[in-house]
Amino acid sequence: MTSPLESLVLFYLGPVPITLAVVTTWGIMIILITGAFLLTRQLDLTATKRQAALELLVDTIDNQIRETSGAEPAPYRGFIGSLFLFILIANWSSLVPGIEPPTAQLETDAALATLVFLSVIWFGIRGSGVRGYLRSFAAPNPVMIPLNMIESVTRAFSMFVRLFGNVMSGVFVIGIVASLAGLLVPIPLMALDLLTGLVQAYIFAVLAMVFITSAVEDGAHHSKHKPPHSPN
Amino acid sequence: MTIDWWTLGLQAINVLILMWLLSRVFWRPVAAAISKRKDAVKAMLDAAKETQAKADAALAQVAAARDGITKERDTILSSAKCEADAATKAALSEAREKAEKIFAAEKASLARDTDTARIETTKQAAELSTEIAAKLLQRLSTSSIQEAFVSRLIKAITNMPESDRAALAQTTDGIDLVSASDIKAADKAKITTSVQKALGSTPTITFVTDTDLIAGMEIRTSHFVLHNSWQSDLAEILKELNNAAQ
C-alpha cells in the first residue's frame, strides 16, 4: 500500500504527469456526462419515473441553494450541483475494487478548493462589481481587511483539508482493515464510508454556496453606487 | 509531502470542463423541463381560473336571470290573479244580472200565464157554473116561478122611467111577451091584463115561447127589450164574473 499523500503517476504527456487520480477523474467525467446525456434525451411535459427522479434531484439542489443564499438558484446551479455530484461520485468510487477516489488525493481537493476560492471572487465581482467586492473586505471596518483576506484563503484551505482528511482517512482505514482482516470485515466501514462521502459532498457544496453568498451579499451591502441585488 | 501542481491544474481543468458539460447536457435541460412544466401548469391554472371566472359569471348571470324570472313570474301571477278576480267578479255580476233578468222575465211570464190561466179558468168555471145553474134551473120551471117572474115584470114596468114606459105603451107594432114555456090561455089573459094595466094602455100583446130563457117573462119590441129571465140573469152573472176575473 502506497502512502495516500503520494500521487501514482501512470504515464506522462510530454512534461505533464498523468496520475491515477486524473485518469479516475476522466472516468468519472465520462460516466457523468454520458449518463446525463442518456438520461436527459427525452424530457417531456409528461414526466416518466426517470425524469421525475432527475427533476427531484435538480429541485432539491435548487431548494438548497435558495434556502442558503435566498437568491434564485439558476446562476449557481451548474457550479454547486456539478461540484456536489463530482465529489459524491468521486467519494463513492472507493466502493469499486481497485479504484482509489480522486478526492483522496491532495491535488484534487486542492483543485476543488481553488475553484471555490476563484468562484467566490467571480460571483462577488459579478454581483457587486470590483469595487463592491473589494470593499467587502473592509467589513465591518478597514482594520479587518487583513483578517478578511486571510480568512478568504484559510476557509478554502479548511474545505480542502476537511475533504481530503475525511476521504483519505476512510480509504486508509478500509485499506488497513482489509489487509489485516480479510474480505468481509471492511464492509461496515465501507457502508460508513458511503455516508461519509455523501456528508462530505454535501458539506463541501453547502460551504461553497455559503461563501459565495457571503461575498455577494457583503459586496452588495457595502456598495455605495449599486443597489443590493441578486446575480441573475 | 509535495503537491503536484500539474495534477492540481489538470484536476481543476477537468472539474471546470465537467461543470461546463454538465451545465449543457444536464442542469439546463432538466431545469428547462421543470420550468416548462411549471409554465404549462401555470397556463392550465390560469385557464382554469379564467374558466372558473367565466363559469362564476355565467352562474351569477343565470342566478340573476332566475331571480328576474321569479319576479316576473310573481308579477304575472299577481296580475293574472287580479285579472281573474276582476273577470270573475264581472262574470258573476253579469251572470247575476242575467239571472235576475231571466228570473224577473220568468216571474212576469209566470204571472202572466198564471193570470191568463186564472182568467181562463175563471171563465171556464163561470161558464160551467152558469151551464150547471141553467140545467138546474130548467128543472125548477114551475108555475110559481112563472108567477114570480110575471110579478117582477110588472114591477120592472112600474119602475121604468115614465118616458120609456110611455114609449113602450104607445108602440104600434105590438109587444111580444117571451116565456120559456107555453102559457095556458087563462094565464095569458091574466098576464095581458096585468101588463096593460102596468103600462096604462092596451097595446097588442103576442105570446112567444123561447126555451133559452130557462124561466122568465120578457118584453120584446122592435126597438126595446126588457130582460126578465134566468137566461139574462145568468148572462149578467157570467159577464160580471168575467169582468171580475180580468
Short mmCIF file of C-alpha atoms in Angstrom, two decimals:
data_model
loop_
_atom_site.label_atom_id
_atom_site.label_comp_id
_atom_site.label_asym_id
_atom_site.label_seq_id
_atom_site.Cartn_x
_atom_site.Cartn_y
_atom_site.Cartn_z
CA MET A 1 0.00 0.00 0.00
CA THR A 2 1.36 3.33 -1.03
CA SER A 3 1.11 6.50 1.00
CA PRO A 4 -2.10 8.38 0.45
CA LEU A 5 -0.09 11.56 0.32
CA GLU A 6 1.73 10.44 -2.81
CA SER A 7 0.30 10.55 -6.32
CA LEU A 8 0.72 7.50 -8.53
CA VAL A 9 1.90 8.64 -11.95
CA LEU A 10 0.62 6.34 -14.67
CA PHE A 11 2.24 7.99 -17.66
CA TYR A 12 3.44 11.30 -19.00
CA LEU A 13 2.05 13.52 -21.70
CA GLY A 14 5.18 15.45 -22.51
CA PRO A 15 6.22 17.11 -19.30
CA VAL A 16 2.76 16.60 -17.76
CA PRO A 17 2.47 13.60 -15.44
CA ILE A 18 -0.89 11.83 -15.67
CA THR A 19 -1.69 10.41 -12.26
CA LEU A 20 -4.22 7.78 -11.28
CA ALA A 21 -6.46 10.47 -9.79
CA VAL A 22 -6.58 12.29 -13.11
CA VAL A 23 -7.47 9.14 -15.01
CA THR A 24 -10.10 8.24 -12.44
CA THR A 25 -11.47 11.75 -12.76
CA TRP A 26 -11.66 11.32 -16.52
CA GLY A 27 -13.56 8.09 -15.98
CA ILE A 28 -15.96 9.78 -13.60
CA MET A 29 -16.40 12.63 -16.07
CA ILE A 30 -17.21 10.18 -18.88
CA ILE A 31 -19.69 8.34 -16.71
CA LEU A 32 -21.38 11.53 -15.51
CA ILE A 33 -21.59 13.20 -18.90
CA THR A 34 -22.68 10.05 -20.73
CA GLY A 35 -25.22 9.27 -18.05
CA ALA A 36 -26.52 12.83 -18.06
CA PHE A 37 -26.77 12.80 -21.84
CA LEU A 38 -28.61 9.49 -21.89
CA LEU A 39 -30.91 10.41 -19.04
CA THR A 40 -31.89 13.80 -20.46
CA ARG A 41 -32.53 12.72 -24.04
CA GLN A 42 -36.32 12.51 -23.90
CA LEU A 43 -37.58 15.08 -21.44
CA ASP A 44 -41.26 15.83 -21.88
CA LEU A 45 -44.14 17.61 -20.18
CA THR A 46 -45.44 14.25 -19.05
CA ALA A 47 -42.65 13.09 -16.77
CA THR A 48 -41.54 9.47 -16.59
CA LYS A 49 -40.17 7.98 -13.38
CA ARG A 50 -36.64 8.63 -14.64
CA GLN A 51 -37.42 12.24 -15.49
CA ALA A 52 -39.22 12.70 -12.17
CA ALA A 53 -36.12 11.44 -10.33
CA LEU A 54 -33.88 13.82 -12.28
CA GLU A 55 -36.23 16.73 -11.61
CA LEU A 56 -36.36 15.79 -7.95
CA LEU A 57 -32.54 15.94 -7.79
CA VAL A 58 -32.40 19.31 -9.54
CA ASP A 59 -35.28 20.68 -7.49
CA THR A 60 -33.64 19.57 -4.26
CA ILE A 61 -30.39 21.28 -5.16
CA ASP A 62 -32.30 24.40 -6.22
CA ASN A 63 -34.16 24.47 -2.91
CA GLN A 64 -30.89 24.03 -1.04
CA ILE A 65 -29.32 26.93 -2.93
CA ARG A 66 -32.45 29.03 -2.41
CA GLU A 67 -32.52 28.33 1.33
CA THR A 68 -28.81 29.02 1.69
CA SER A 69 -28.50 32.15 -0.42
CA GLY A 70 -32.03 33.45 -0.64
CA ALA A 71 -31.41 34.11 -4.32
CA GLU A 72 -32.62 32.40 -7.46
CA PRO A 73 -30.60 29.19 -7.98
CA ALA A 74 -30.08 29.42 -11.74
CA PRO A 75 -26.66 31.19 -11.71
CA TYR A 76 -25.23 28.84 -9.09
CA ARG A 77 -26.92 25.57 -10.07
CA GLY A 78 -24.28 24.47 -12.56
CA PHE A 79 -21.32 25.16 -10.29
CA ILE A 80 -22.72 23.96 -6.98
CA GLY A 81 -24.62 21.00 -8.44
CA SER A 82 -21.69 19.79 -10.52
CA LEU A 83 -19.38 20.19 -7.52
CA PHE A 84 -21.73 18.12 -5.38
CA LEU A 85 -22.21 15.39 -7.99
CA PHE A 86 -18.49 15.10 -8.77
CA ILE A 87 -17.42 14.93 -5.14
CA LEU A 88 -20.21 12.44 -4.35
CA ILE A 89 -19.33 10.12 -7.23
CA ALA A 90 -15.63 10.54 -6.56
CA ASN A 91 -16.11 9.67 -2.87
CA TRP A 92 -18.28 6.66 -3.70
CA SER A 93 -15.87 5.42 -6.33
CA SER A 94 -13.86 3.90 -3.49
CA LEU A 95 -16.50 1.15 -3.38
CA VAL A 96 -15.31 -0.11 -6.77
CA PRO A 97 -12.46 -2.56 -6.20
CA GLY A 98 -9.14 -1.25 -7.41
CA ILE A 99 -10.37 2.34 -7.73
CA GLU A 100 -8.91 5.00 -5.50
CA PRO A 101 -11.19 8.05 -5.16
CA PRO A 102 -9.68 11.19 -6.68
CA THR A 103 -10.84 13.15 -3.65
CA ALA A 104 -8.46 11.08 -1.53
CA GLN A 105 -5.61 12.93 -3.30
CA LEU A 106 -4.38 16.34 -2.19
CA GLU A 107 -4.24 17.76 -5.69
CA THR A 108 -7.93 17.02 -6.47
CA ASP A 109 -9.19 18.54 -3.23
CA ALA A 110 -6.84 21.49 -3.64
CA ALA A 111 -8.15 21.97 -7.19
CA LEU A 112 -11.74 21.91 -5.92
CA ALA A 113 -10.92 24.37 -3.13
CA THR A 114 -9.15 26.58 -5.64
CA LEU A 115 -12.19 26.56 -7.86
CA VAL A 116 -14.37 27.52 -4.92
CA PHE A 117 -11.93 30.30 -4.00
CA LEU A 118 -11.99 31.63 -7.54
CA SER A 119 -15.77 31.25 -7.84
CA VAL A 120 -16.22 33.33 -4.69
CA ILE A 121 -14.22 36.10 -6.33
CA TRP A 122 -16.05 35.64 -9.65
CA PHE A 123 -19.58 35.70 -8.19
CA GLY A 124 -18.61 38.51 -5.78
CA ILE A 125 -17.40 40.73 -8.63
CA ARG A 126 -20.32 39.71 -10.82
CA GLY A 127 -22.79 40.62 -8.14
CA SER A 128 -21.26 43.82 -6.73
CA GLY A 129 -18.59 44.89 -9.15
CA VAL A 130 -14.87 45.02 -8.44
CA ARG A 131 -15.14 47.95 -6.05
CA GLY A 132 -18.03 46.44 -4.20
CA TYR A 133 -16.27 43.13 -3.86
CA LEU A 134 -13.04 44.72 -2.66
CA ARG A 135 -14.99 46.93 -0.29
CA SER A 136 -16.48 43.81 1.26
CA PHE A 137 -13.05 43.07 2.74
CA ALA A 138 -13.32 46.27 4.78
CA ALA A 139 -16.35 44.98 6.65
CA PRO A 140 -17.11 45.79 9.37
CA ASN A 141 -14.19 48.28 9.32
CA PRO A 142 -10.93 48.69 7.39
CA VAL A 143 -8.97 47.23 10.26
CA MET A 144 -10.45 43.87 9.33
CA ILE A 145 -9.06 43.91 5.78
CA PRO A 146 -6.01 41.69 6.53
CA LEU A 147 -8.06 39.28 8.57
CA ASN A 148 -10.78 39.06 5.92
CA MET A 149 -8.22 38.44 3.21
CA ILE A 150 -6.59 35.72 5.27
CA GLU A 151 -9.99 34.29 6.05
CA SER A 152 -10.90 34.02 2.37
CA VAL A 153 -7.82 31.86 1.87
CA THR A 154 -7.99 29.86 5.04
CA ARG A 155 -11.63 28.90 4.67
CA ALA A 156 -10.90 27.48 1.22
CA PHE A 157 -7.90 25.75 2.69
CA SER A 158 -10.02 24.33 5.50
CA MET A 159 -12.52 22.98 2.97
CA PHE A 160 -9.75 21.25 1.06
CA VAL A 161 -8.18 19.79 4.20
CA ARG A 162 -11.54 18.66 5.58
CA LEU A 163 -12.48 16.84 2.40
CA PHE A 164 -9.07 15.34 1.94
CA GLY A 165 -8.80 14.22 5.57
CA ASN A 166 -12.19 12.56 5.67
CA VAL A 167 -11.94 10.74 2.36
CA MET A 168 -8.30 9.82 2.68
CA SER A 169 -8.79 8.55 6.22
CA GLY A 170 -11.72 6.41 5.14
CA VAL A 171 -9.78 4.88 2.28
CA PHE A 172 -6.73 4.42 4.51
CA VAL A 173 -8.69 2.73 7.30
CA ILE A 174 -10.50 0.42 4.87
CA GLY A 175 -7.19 -0.46 3.26
CA ILE A 176 -5.55 -1.26 6.61
CA VAL A 177 -8.53 -3.31 7.82
CA ALA A 178 -8.78 -5.16 4.53
CA SER A 179 -5.09 -6.00 4.62
CA LEU A 180 -5.39 -7.27 8.18
CA ALA A 181 -8.81 -8.93 8.47
CA GLY A 182 -9.79 -10.19 5.05
CA LEU A 183 -12.62 -9.53 2.62
CA LEU A 184 -15.87 -9.17 4.62
CA VAL A 185 -14.63 -7.24 7.66
CA PRO A 186 -14.27 -3.82 5.89
CA ILE A 187 -17.90 -3.90 4.68
CA PRO A 188 -19.34 -1.97 7.68
CA LEU A 189 -16.56 0.56 7.29
CA MET A 190 -17.35 0.84 3.58
CA ALA A 191 -21.00 1.49 4.44
CA LEU A 192 -19.84 4.17 6.84
CA ASP A 193 -17.64 5.50 4.06
CA LEU A 194 -20.74 5.84 1.85
CA LEU A 195 -22.36 8.06 4.48
CA THR A 196 -19.13 9.97 4.99
CA GLY A 197 -18.79 10.54 1.24
CA LEU A 198 -22.35 11.86 0.98
CA VAL A 199 -21.98 14.12 4.00
CA GLN A 200 -18.65 15.49 2.82
CA ALA A 201 -20.01 16.21 -0.67
CA TYR A 202 -22.99 17.98 0.91
CA ILE A 203 -20.79 19.97 3.31
CA PHE A 204 -18.40 21.00 0.56
CA ALA A 205 -21.22 22.16 -1.74
CA VAL A 206 -23.09 23.97 1.02
CA LEU A 207 -19.97 25.69 2.29
CA ALA A 208 -19.12 26.78 -1.25
CA MET A 209 -22.61 28.24 -1.59
CA VAL A 210 -22.32 29.96 1.80
CA PHE A 211 -19.01 31.56 0.87
CA ILE A 212 -20.33 32.72 -2.49
CA THR A 213 -23.48 34.12 -0.89
CA SER A 214 -21.42 35.88 1.75
CA ALA A 215 -19.26 37.53 -0.89
CA VAL A 216 -22.27 38.56 -2.98
CA GLU A 217 -24.25 39.91 -0.03
CA ASP A 218 -21.30 41.71 1.59
CA GLY A 219 -20.35 43.31 -1.71
CA ALA A 220 -23.92 44.41 -2.38
CA HIS A 221 -24.31 45.70 1.18
CA HIS A 222 -21.19 47.83 1.08
CA SER A 223 -21.54 49.08 -2.48
CA LYS A 224 -22.33 52.81 -2.49
CA HIS A 225 -23.16 53.10 -6.15
CA LYS A 226 -25.13 49.95 -6.78
CA PRO A 227 -28.28 48.88 -5.01
CA PRO A 228 -28.17 45.38 -3.49
CA HIS A 229 -29.42 42.69 -5.87
CA SER A 230 -29.05 39.03 -6.57
CA PRO A 231 -26.90 37.95 -9.50
CA ASN A 232 -29.26 36.58 -12.13
CA MET B 1 4.53 15.79 1.28
CA THR B 2 4.58 17.59 -2.04
CA ILE B 3 1.86 18.86 -4.25
CA ASP B 4 1.92 18.01 -7.90
CA TRP B 5 0.92 21.29 -9.49
CA TRP B 6 0.41 19.69 -12.87
CA THR B 7 -2.15 17.32 -11.34
CA LEU B 8 -3.74 20.17 -9.45
CA GLY B 9 -4.09 22.17 -12.62
CA LEU B 10 -5.33 19.20 -14.60
CA GLN B 11 -7.92 18.37 -11.97
CA ALA B 12 -9.10 21.97 -11.87
CA ILE B 13 -9.45 21.97 -15.63
CA ASN B 14 -11.16 18.59 -15.54
CA VAL B 15 -13.71 19.82 -13.00
CA LEU B 16 -14.27 23.02 -14.93
CA ILE B 17 -14.90 21.02 -18.11
CA LEU B 18 -17.17 18.70 -16.20
CA MET B 19 -19.13 21.68 -14.85
CA TRP B 20 -19.45 23.17 -18.32
CA LEU B 21 -20.57 19.93 -19.90
CA LEU B 22 -22.99 19.07 -17.13
CA SER B 23 -24.45 22.53 -17.34
CA ARG B 24 -25.16 21.97 -21.02
CA VAL B 25 -26.32 18.36 -21.01
CA PHE B 26 -27.86 18.02 -17.58
CA TRP B 27 -28.65 21.09 -15.49
CA ARG B 28 -30.07 23.31 -18.19
CA PRO B 29 -32.27 20.64 -19.91
CA VAL B 30 -33.68 19.40 -16.63
CA ALA B 31 -34.23 22.94 -15.31
CA ALA B 32 -35.82 23.85 -18.64
CA ALA B 33 -38.12 20.83 -18.38
CA ILE B 34 -39.09 21.88 -14.86
CA SER B 35 -39.66 25.45 -15.97
CA LYS B 36 -41.65 24.26 -19.00
CA ARG B 37 -43.85 22.11 -16.81
CA LYS B 38 -44.32 24.96 -14.34
CA ASP B 39 -45.29 27.24 -17.20
CA ALA B 40 -47.68 24.63 -18.55
CA VAL B 41 -49.19 24.11 -15.12
CA LYS B 42 -49.42 27.87 -14.61
CA ALA B 43 -51.09 28.25 -18.02
CA MET B 44 -53.51 25.46 -17.15
CA LEU B 45 -54.21 27.05 -13.77
CA ASP B 46 -54.72 30.43 -15.42
CA ALA B 47 -57.03 28.85 -17.98
CA ALA B 48 -58.83 27.02 -15.20
CA LYS B 49 -59.17 30.25 -13.21
CA GLU B 50 -60.41 32.06 -16.29
CA THR B 51 -62.85 29.26 -16.99
CA GLN B 52 -63.92 29.32 -13.37
CA ALA B 53 -64.36 33.08 -13.53
CA LYS B 54 -66.45 32.68 -16.67
CA ALA B 55 -68.43 29.92 -15.02
CA ASP B 56 -68.94 32.09 -11.94
CA ALA B 57 -70.04 34.99 -14.13
CA ALA B 58 -72.38 32.71 -16.08
CA LEU B 59 -73.68 31.31 -12.81
CA ALA B 60 -74.26 34.80 -11.47
CA GLN B 61 -75.97 35.73 -14.73
CA VAL B 62 -78.15 32.63 -14.54
CA ALA B 63 -78.94 33.40 -10.91
CA ALA B 64 -79.86 36.98 -11.82
CA ALA B 65 -81.95 35.75 -14.74
CA ARG B 66 -83.60 33.22 -12.46
CA ASP B 67 -84.37 35.95 -9.94
CA GLY B 68 -85.74 38.08 -12.76
CA ILE B 69 -87.84 35.17 -13.99
CA THR B 70 -89.11 34.56 -10.48
CA LYS B 71 -90.03 38.22 -10.05
CA GLU B 72 -91.60 38.31 -13.50
CA ARG B 73 -93.50 35.11 -12.75
CA ASP B 74 -94.73 36.56 -9.46
CA THR B 75 -95.76 39.76 -11.23
CA ILE B 76 -97.51 37.84 -13.99
CA LEU B 77 -99.21 35.57 -11.48
CA SER B 78 -100.30 38.55 -9.41
CA SER B 79 -101.53 40.38 -12.49
CA ALA B 80 -103.29 37.26 -13.76
CA LYS B 81 -104.86 36.73 -10.35
CA CYS B 82 -106.10 40.32 -10.29
CA GLU B 83 -107.42 39.99 -13.83
CA ALA B 84 -109.03 36.66 -12.99
CA ASP B 85 -110.61 38.13 -9.87
CA ALA B 86 -111.91 41.08 -11.87
CA ALA B 87 -113.13 38.80 -14.65
CA THR B 88 -114.75 36.52 -12.07
CA LYS B 89 -116.45 39.45 -10.39
CA ALA B 90 -117.58 40.82 -13.73
CA ALA B 91 -118.80 37.40 -14.85
CA LEU B 92 -120.58 36.86 -11.56
CA SER B 93 -122.13 40.30 -11.73
CA GLU B 94 -123.16 39.78 -15.33
CA ALA B 95 -124.46 36.31 -14.56
CA ARG B 96 -126.34 37.66 -11.55
CA GLU B 97 -127.84 40.42 -13.65
CA LYS B 98 -128.77 37.95 -16.38
CA ALA B 99 -130.19 35.57 -13.82
CA GLU B 100 -132.14 38.37 -12.21
CA LYS B 101 -133.43 39.47 -15.61
CA ILE B 102 -134.31 35.92 -16.54
CA PHE B 103 -135.84 35.39 -13.14
CA ALA B 104 -137.84 38.60 -13.46
CA ALA B 105 -138.87 37.74 -17.01
CA GLU B 106 -139.82 34.23 -15.99
CA LYS B 107 -141.61 35.59 -12.99
CA ALA B 108 -143.51 38.07 -15.14
CA SER B 109 -144.21 35.40 -17.73
CA LEU B 110 -145.33 33.05 -14.99
CA ALA B 111 -147.54 35.77 -13.55
CA ARG B 112 -148.96 36.42 -16.97
CA ASP B 113 -149.51 32.76 -17.60
CA THR B 114 -150.98 32.41 -14.15
CA ASP B 115 -153.28 35.35 -14.72
CA THR B 116 -154.19 34.07 -18.15
CA ALA B 117 -154.82 30.62 -16.76
CA ARG B 118 -156.69 32.03 -13.82
CA ILE B 119 -158.84 34.18 -16.13
CA GLU B 120 -159.36 31.31 -18.47
CA THR B 121 -160.15 29.01 -15.59
CA THR B 122 -162.44 31.59 -14.09
CA LYS B 123 -164.21 31.99 -17.43
CA GLN B 124 -164.50 28.29 -17.83
CA ALA B 125 -165.69 27.97 -14.24
CA ALA B 126 -168.18 30.76 -14.78
CA GLU B 127 -169.42 29.21 -17.98
CA LEU B 128 -169.54 25.82 -16.33
CA SER B 129 -171.36 27.21 -13.32
CA THR B 130 -173.86 29.07 -15.49
CA GLU B 131 -174.43 25.96 -17.52
CA ILE B 132 -174.90 23.95 -14.34
CA ALA B 133 -177.17 26.65 -12.96
CA ALA B 134 -179.13 26.75 -16.20
CA LYS B 135 -179.60 23.00 -16.19
CA LEU B 136 -180.58 23.05 -12.55
CA LEU B 137 -182.97 25.97 -13.07
CA GLN B 138 -184.60 24.24 -16.00
CA ARG B 139 -185.80 21.60 -13.62
CA LEU B 140 -187.41 24.28 -11.47
CA SER B 141 -189.60 25.73 -14.16
CA THR B 142 -192.88 25.67 -12.40
CA SER B 143 -195.93 27.87 -12.37
CA SER B 144 -194.93 29.58 -9.12
CA ILE B 145 -191.66 30.65 -10.66
CA GLN B 146 -193.59 31.84 -13.68
CA GLU B 147 -195.82 33.92 -11.45
CA ALA B 148 -192.77 35.35 -9.69
CA PHE B 149 -191.28 36.40 -13.00
CA VAL B 150 -194.62 37.96 -14.08
CA SER B 151 -194.62 39.92 -10.82
CA ARG B 152 -191.01 41.03 -11.40
CA LEU B 153 -192.02 42.06 -14.96
CA ILE B 154 -194.91 44.18 -13.68
CA LYS B 155 -192.67 45.72 -11.06
CA ALA B 156 -189.99 46.41 -13.65
CA ILE B 157 -192.56 48.12 -15.89
CA THR B 158 -193.73 50.16 -12.97
CA ASN B 159 -190.18 51.17 -12.09
CA MET B 160 -189.31 52.15 -15.65
CA PRO B 161 -188.84 55.82 -16.36
CA GLU B 162 -192.09 57.47 -17.39
CA SER B 163 -190.84 58.32 -20.84
CA ASP B 164 -189.73 54.79 -21.52
CA ARG B 165 -192.95 53.36 -20.22
CA ALA B 166 -194.97 55.81 -22.34
CA ALA B 167 -192.92 54.92 -25.41
CA LEU B 168 -193.49 51.26 -24.74
CA ALA B 169 -197.20 51.81 -24.19
CA GLN B 170 -197.63 53.70 -27.44
CA THR B 171 -195.78 51.18 -29.67
CA THR B 172 -197.81 50.24 -32.69
CA ASP B 173 -196.01 47.09 -33.70
CA GLY B 174 -197.23 45.19 -30.69
CA ILE B 175 -195.39 43.75 -27.80
CA ASP B 176 -194.00 40.22 -27.67
CA LEU B 177 -194.13 38.57 -24.28
CA VAL B 178 -191.49 35.86 -24.43
CA SER B 179 -191.61 32.93 -21.99
CA ALA B 180 -189.58 29.74 -21.66
CA SER B 181 -192.62 27.52 -21.93
CA ASP B 182 -196.05 27.71 -23.36
CA ILE B 183 -198.52 29.56 -21.20
CA LYS B 184 -202.04 28.49 -20.72
CA ALA B 185 -204.76 30.68 -22.24
CA ALA B 186 -206.21 31.68 -18.88
CA ASP B 187 -202.80 32.70 -17.70
CA LYS B 188 -202.17 34.60 -20.92
CA ALA B 189 -205.28 36.71 -20.39
CA LYS B 190 -204.38 37.35 -16.84
CA ILE B 191 -200.84 38.36 -17.78
CA THR B 192 -202.10 40.53 -20.63
CA THR B 193 -204.41 42.40 -18.29
CA SER B 194 -201.63 42.93 -15.72
CA VAL B 195 -199.17 44.22 -18.32
CA GLN B 196 -201.65 46.57 -19.95
CA LYS B 197 -202.61 47.84 -16.55
CA ALA B 198 -198.99 48.48 -15.69
CA LEU B 199 -198.44 50.26 -18.97
CA GLY B 200 -201.57 52.22 -18.72
CA SER B 201 -202.58 51.38 -22.31
CA THR B 202 -203.75 48.43 -24.36
CA PRO B 203 -201.09 47.54 -26.87
CA THR B 204 -201.28 44.30 -28.85
CA ILE B 205 -199.54 41.57 -26.90
CA THR B 206 -198.28 38.39 -28.53
CA PHE B 207 -197.02 35.45 -26.51
CA VAL B 208 -193.81 33.84 -27.82
CA THR B 209 -192.08 30.76 -26.45
CA ASP B 210 -188.22 30.71 -26.16
CA THR B 211 -186.79 27.79 -24.23
CA ASP B 212 -183.47 29.52 -23.98
CA LEU B 213 -184.87 31.75 -21.31
CA ILE B 214 -184.90 28.76 -18.92
CA ALA B 215 -187.53 30.56 -16.94
CA GLY B 216 -188.87 34.06 -17.02
CA MET B 217 -191.05 36.60 -18.90
CA GLU B 218 -189.53 39.24 -21.17
CA ILE B 219 -190.91 42.11 -23.24
CA ARG B 220 -189.51 42.46 -26.71
CA THR B 221 -190.36 45.01 -29.37
CA SER B 222 -188.58 46.02 -32.48
CA HIS B 223 -186.75 48.69 -30.54
CA PHE B 224 -186.91 47.59 -26.91
CA VAL B 225 -186.13 44.57 -24.80
CA LEU B 226 -186.92 44.19 -21.13
CA HIS B 227 -184.92 41.27 -19.81
CA ASN B 228 -186.56 39.29 -17.11
CA SER B 229 -185.38 35.70 -17.22
CA TRP B 230 -182.87 33.43 -15.70
CA GLN B 231 -181.07 33.42 -19.03
CA SER B 232 -180.49 37.12 -18.81
CA ASP B 233 -179.67 36.85 -15.12
CA LEU B 234 -177.12 34.12 -15.79
CA ALA B 235 -175.70 36.08 -18.69
CA GLU B 236 -175.39 39.09 -16.46
CA ILE B 237 -173.78 36.99 -13.74
CA LEU B 238 -171.36 35.48 -16.28
CA LYS B 239 -170.48 38.90 -17.58
CA GLU B 240 -169.78 40.15 -14.08
CA LEU B 241 -167.71 37.10 -13.26
CA ASN B 242 -165.65 37.59 -16.39
CA ASN B 243 -165.16 41.23 -15.60
CA ALA B 244 -164.17 40.36 -12.06
CA ALA B 245 -161.67 37.76 -13.32
CA GLN B 246 -159.96 40.30 -15.57
#
